[in-house]
Coordinates of N, CA and C in Angstrom, one line a residue:
M865 N 11.1 -2.9 -10.1 CA 10.2 -3.8 -9.3 C 9.2 -3.8 -10.5
I866 N 8.3 -4.9 -10.4 CA 7.4 -5.3 -11.2 C 5.9 -5.0 -11.0
K867 N 5.4 -3.9 -11.5 CA 3.8 -4.1 -10.9 C 3.3 -5.3 -11.7
Y868 N 2.0 -6.0 -10.9 CA 1.0 -7.1 -11.6 C 0.5 -6.3 -12.6
G869 N 0.5 -7.1 -13.6 CA -0.4 -6.9 -14.9 C 0.3 -5.8 -15.8
S870 N 1.5 -5.3 -15.7 CA 2.3 -4.2 -16.3 C 3.3 -4.8 -17.2
D871 N 3.9 -4.5 -18.1 CA 5.0 -5.1 -18.3 C 6.1 -4.3 -18.7
Q872 N 6.2 -3.2 -17.5 CA 7.2 -2.1 -17.3 C 8.1 -2.5 -16.1
I873 N 9.4 -2.6 -16.1 CA 9.8 -3.0 -14.9 C 10.8 -1.8 -14.4
T874 N 11.0 -1.8 -13.3 CA 11.5 -0.6 -12.6 C 12.8 -1.3 -11.9
E875 N 13.9 -1.0 -12.0 CA 15.0 -1.6 -11.3 C 15.4 -0.9 -10.1
L876 N 15.2 -1.0 -8.8 CA 15.8 -0.4 -8.1 C 16.9 -0.7 -7.4
R877 N 18.0 0.3 -7.1 CA 19.2 0.0 -6.3 C 19.0 0.8 -5.0
F878 N 19.1 -0.4 -3.9 CA 19.1 -0.1 -2.7 C 20.4 0.3 -1.9
T879 N 20.6 1.5 -1.4 CA 21.9 1.9 -0.8 C 21.9 1.5 0.6
R880 N 20.9 1.4 1.3 CA 21.2 0.9 2.8 C 19.5 0.7 3.1
F881 N 19.8 -0.3 4.3 CA 18.3 -0.7 4.8 C 18.2 -0.4 6.6
D882 N 17.3 -0.1 6.9 CA 17.1 0.0 8.3 C 16.3 -1.1 8.8
A883 N 16.6 -1.9 9.7 CA 15.8 -3.1 9.7 C 15.1 -3.4 11.1
S884 N 13.8 -3.9 11.4 CA 13.2 -4.2 12.4 C 13.2 -5.5 12.5
M885 N 13.4 -6.2 13.6 CA 13.2 -7.4 13.8 C 13.0 -8.4 15.1
E886 N 11.9 -9.3 14.6 CA 11.2 -9.9 15.9 C 11.2 -11.1 15.7
R887 N 11.0 -11.9 16.7 CA 10.9 -13.2 16.5 C 9.7 -13.8 16.6
R888 N 9.1 -14.3 15.9 CA 7.6 -14.8 15.9 C 7.4 -15.9 16.9
D889 N 8.1 -16.8 16.7 CA 8.0 -18.3 17.5 C 9.2 -19.0 17.4
D890 N 9.0 -20.2 17.6 CA 10.2 -21.2 17.4 C 10.6 -21.6 16.1
Q891 N 10.2 -21.1 14.8 CA 10.5 -21.5 13.7 C 10.9 -20.3 12.8
W892 N 9.9 -19.0 13.2 CA 10.2 -17.8 12.1 C 10.7 -16.7 12.8
V893 N 11.4 -15.8 12.1 CA 11.7 -14.6 12.5 C 11.0 -13.7 11.4
D894 N 10.3 -12.4 11.8 CA 9.8 -11.5 10.8 C 10.6 -10.5 10.8
I895 N 10.9 -9.7 9.8 CA 12.0 -8.8 9.5 C 11.2 -7.5 8.8
V896 N 11.0 -6.3 9.3 CA 10.6 -5.4 8.1 C 12.0 -4.5 7.7
L897 N 12.1 -4.1 6.6 CA 13.2 -3.5 6.2 C 12.7 -2.2 5.4
R898 N 13.0 -1.3 5.9 CA 13.1 0.4 5.2 C 14.3 0.6 4.6
P899 N 14.0 0.4 3.2 CA 15.3 0.7 2.3 C 15.4 2.3 2.1
T900 N 16.4 2.5 1.6 CA 16.9 3.8 0.9 C 17.4 3.3 -0.4
V901 N 16.5 4.3 -1.4 CA 17.3 3.9 -2.8 C 18.0 5.0 -3.4
D902 N 18.6 4.5 -4.3 CA 19.5 5.3 -5.2 C 18.7 6.6 -5.6
E903 N 19.0 7.8 -5.8 CA 18.3 8.6 -6.1 C 17.6 8.4 -7.6
G904 N 18.8 7.7 -8.7 CA 18.5 7.6 -9.9 C 17.6 6.4 -10.2
T905 N 17.1 5.6 -9.1 CA 16.1 4.6 -9.4 C 14.8 4.8 -8.3
P906 N 14.1 5.8 -8.4 CA 13.4 6.3 -7.5 C 12.0 5.1 -7.1
V907 N 11.5 5.2 -6.0 CA 10.6 4.2 -5.9 C 9.3 4.8 -6.5
P908 N 8.4 3.6 -7.3 CA 7.0 4.2 -8.1 C 6.2 5.1 -7.0
D909 N 5.9 6.0 -7.7 CA 5.0 7.2 -7.3 C 3.9 6.7 -6.4
D910 N 3.2 5.6 -6.8 CA 2.0 5.1 -6.2 C 2.5 4.4 -4.9
L911 N 3.6 4.2 -4.5 CA 3.9 3.5 -3.4 C 3.9 4.7 -2.1
I912 N 3.2 4.5 -0.8 CA 3.4 5.8 -0.2 C 4.4 5.7 1.0
Q913 N 4.3 4.4 1.7 CA 5.6 4.1 2.4 C 5.9 2.5 2.1
F914 N 6.9 2.7 1.4 CA 7.5 1.5 1.0 C 8.4 0.7 2.0
T915 N 8.1 -0.6 2.4 CA 8.9 -1.4 3.1 C 9.2 -2.9 2.3
L916 N 10.0 -3.7 3.0 CA 10.1 -4.8 2.5 C 9.9 -5.9 4.0
Y917 N 9.1 -6.8 3.6 CA 8.6 -7.9 4.8 C 9.5 -9.0 4.3
V918 N 10.5 -9.3 5.4 CA 11.3 -10.8 4.8 C 11.1 -11.6 6.1
I919 N 10.7 -13.0 5.6 CA 10.6 -13.9 6.5 C 11.7 -14.8 6.5
C920 N 12.0 -15.3 7.9 CA 13.3 -16.1 8.1 C 13.3 -17.2 8.9
T921 N 14.2 -18.2 8.9 CA 14.3 -19.0 9.7 C 15.0 -18.7 11.0
L922 N 15.1 -19.6 11.8 CA 16.1 -18.8 12.9 C 17.5 -18.8 12.9
D923 N 17.8 -19.6 11.7 CA 19.1 -19.7 11.3 C 19.5 -18.9 10.5
G924 N 18.6 -17.8 9.7 CA 18.6 -16.9 9.0 C 18.2 -17.1 7.6
T925 N 18.0 -17.9 7.3 CA 17.5 -18.5 5.9 C 16.2 -17.8 5.6
I926 N 16.7 -17.0 4.4 CA 15.1 -16.4 3.9 C 14.3 -17.3 3.1
V927 N 13.2 -17.1 3.5 CA 11.9 -18.0 3.1 C 11.4 -17.3 2.0
Q928 N 10.9 -15.9 2.3 CA 10.1 -15.4 1.7 C 10.5 -13.7 1.8
M929 N 10.3 -12.7 0.6 CA 10.5 -11.4 0.9 C 9.2 -10.7 -0.2
V930 N 8.5 -9.9 0.7 CA 7.2 -9.1 0.1 C 7.3 -7.9 0.4
P931 N 7.4 -7.2 -1.0 CA 7.2 -5.7 -0.9 C 5.8 -5.4 -0.1
Q932 N 5.8 -4.2 0.3 CA 4.7 -3.8 1.2 C 4.5 -1.9 0.9
D933 N 3.3 -1.7 1.1 CA 2.9 -0.3 1.0 C 2.2 -0.2 2.4
E934 N 2.4 0.7 3.3 CA 1.8 1.2 4.6 C 1.4 -0.5 5.2
D935 N 2.5 -1.1 5.5 CA 2.3 -2.5 6.2 C 1.3 -3.5 5.7
C936 N 1.0 -3.1 4.3 CA 0.1 -4.2 3.7 C 0.9 -4.5 2.3
D937 N 0.4 -5.7 1.8 CA 1.0 -6.5 0.7 C 0.6 -5.5 -0.4
C938 N 1.6 -5.2 -1.7 CA 1.1 -4.3 -2.4 C 1.1 -5.1 -3.8
E939 N 0.8 -4.5 -5.0 CA 0.8 -4.8 -6.2 C 2.2 -4.9 -7.1
Y940 N 3.1 -5.0 -6.3 CA 4.5 -5.1 -6.7 C 5.0 -6.1 -6.4
Q941 N 6.0 -6.6 -7.3 CA 6.9 -7.7 -6.7 C 8.4 -7.3 -6.8
L942 N 9.3 -8.1 -6.3 CA 10.6 -7.7 -6.4 C 11.6 -8.3 -7.9
T943 N 12.3 -7.6 -8.5 CA 13.1 -8.4 -9.4 C 13.9 -9.1 -9.0
F944 N 14.6 -10.1 -9.8 CA 16.0 -10.7 -9.5 C 16.8 -10.0 -8.9
S945 N 17.2 -8.9 -9.2 CA 18.5 -8.1 -8.9 C 17.9 -7.6 -7.6
E946 N 16.8 -7.1 -7.5 CA 16.2 -6.4 -6.1 C 16.5 -7.7 -5.2
K947 N 15.9 -9.0 -5.5 CA 16.5 -10.1 -4.4 C 17.5 -10.2 -4.2
E948 N 18.3 -10.0 -5.0 CA 19.8 -10.4 -4.8 C 20.5 -9.2 -3.7
Q949 N 19.9 -7.7 -3.9 CA 20.4 -6.9 -3.1 C 19.6 -7.4 -1.5
V950 N 18.7 -7.6 -1.3 CA 18.1 -8.0 0.1 C 18.8 -9.1 0.5
S951 N 19.1 -10.2 -0.2 CA 19.8 -11.4 0.3 C 21.1 -11.1 0.6
A952 N 22.1 -10.2 0.1 CA 23.2 -9.7 0.2 C 23.1 -9.0 1.4
Y953 N 22.2 -8.2 2.0 CA 22.1 -7.6 3.1 C 21.8 -8.4 4.3
M954 N 20.8 -9.6 4.0 CA 20.3 -10.2 4.8 C 21.6 -11.0 5.3
T955 N 22.7 -11.8 4.5 CA 23.5 -12.7 4.7 C 25.2 -12.0 5.4
Q956 N 24.7 -10.9 5.4 CA 25.8 -10.1 6.3 C 26.1 -10.6 7.7
P957 N 27.2 -10.9 8.1 CA 27.4 -11.6 9.3 C 26.6 -10.8 10.6
A958 N 26.8 -9.6 10.5 CA 26.1 -8.4 11.7 C 24.7 -8.9 11.7
I959 N 23.9 -8.9 10.8 CA 22.7 -9.3 10.5 C 22.1 -10.7 11.0
Q960 N 23.3 -11.9 10.3 CA 23.0 -13.2 10.8 C 23.1 -13.3 11.9
E961 N 24.0 -12.6 13.0 CA 24.1 -12.7 14.5 C 22.9 -12.2 15.1
A962 N 22.4 -10.7 14.5 CA 21.2 -10.3 15.2 C 20.1 -11.2 15.4
I963 N 20.0 -12.0 13.9 CA 18.9 -12.9 14.0 C 18.9 -13.8 15.0
S964 N 20.4 -14.2 15.0 CA 20.4 -15.7 16.0 C 20.3 -15.1 17.5
N965 N 20.7 -14.0 18.0 CA 20.5 -13.3 19.2 C 19.0 -13.0 19.7
L966 N 18.0 -13.0 18.7 CA 16.7 -12.8 19.3 C 16.1 -13.6 20.1
T967 N 15.1 -12.9 21.0 CA 14.8 -13.9 22.3 C 13.5 -14.4 21.6
P968 N 13.0 -15.7 22.1 CA 11.8 -16.0 21.9 C 10.6 -15.2 22.6
P969 N 9.4 -15.2 22.1 CA 8.6 -14.5 22.5 C 8.1 -14.8 23.7
Q970 N 7.5 -14.2 24.6 CA 7.1 -14.7 25.8 C 5.5 -15.2 25.7

C-alpha cells in the first residue's frame, strides 16, 4: 500500500477475501471486499477497518478499486501487485458468476 505523501511502500499479500456484492443499477455492481492478509505483511497500523471497494460493470469488468477504512476513502492507494491480486480474485469463475446472477434493485 502506498500512503499519499509518503515514499514508503508496504506490499500486502492477500490470503483470502470475503465479498459483499450489490447491483447498484443497470450499469454498475458495488463490491466490498474484506481481505485477510498474510501475517508477514500486516495492514498499516493507522487503518482501523480495512476494506476494498470495487466497482464493476454488469459483466464483471473492474472499473475502480478503492482502499477504504471504516467504509470511507482513506489516504492509501493500492500497489500494482495488490491490484493484480484483487483482479485475480475478481476474475475467478465463481465470482464472475455471482456478479452475473445479481438481481436489479427494486
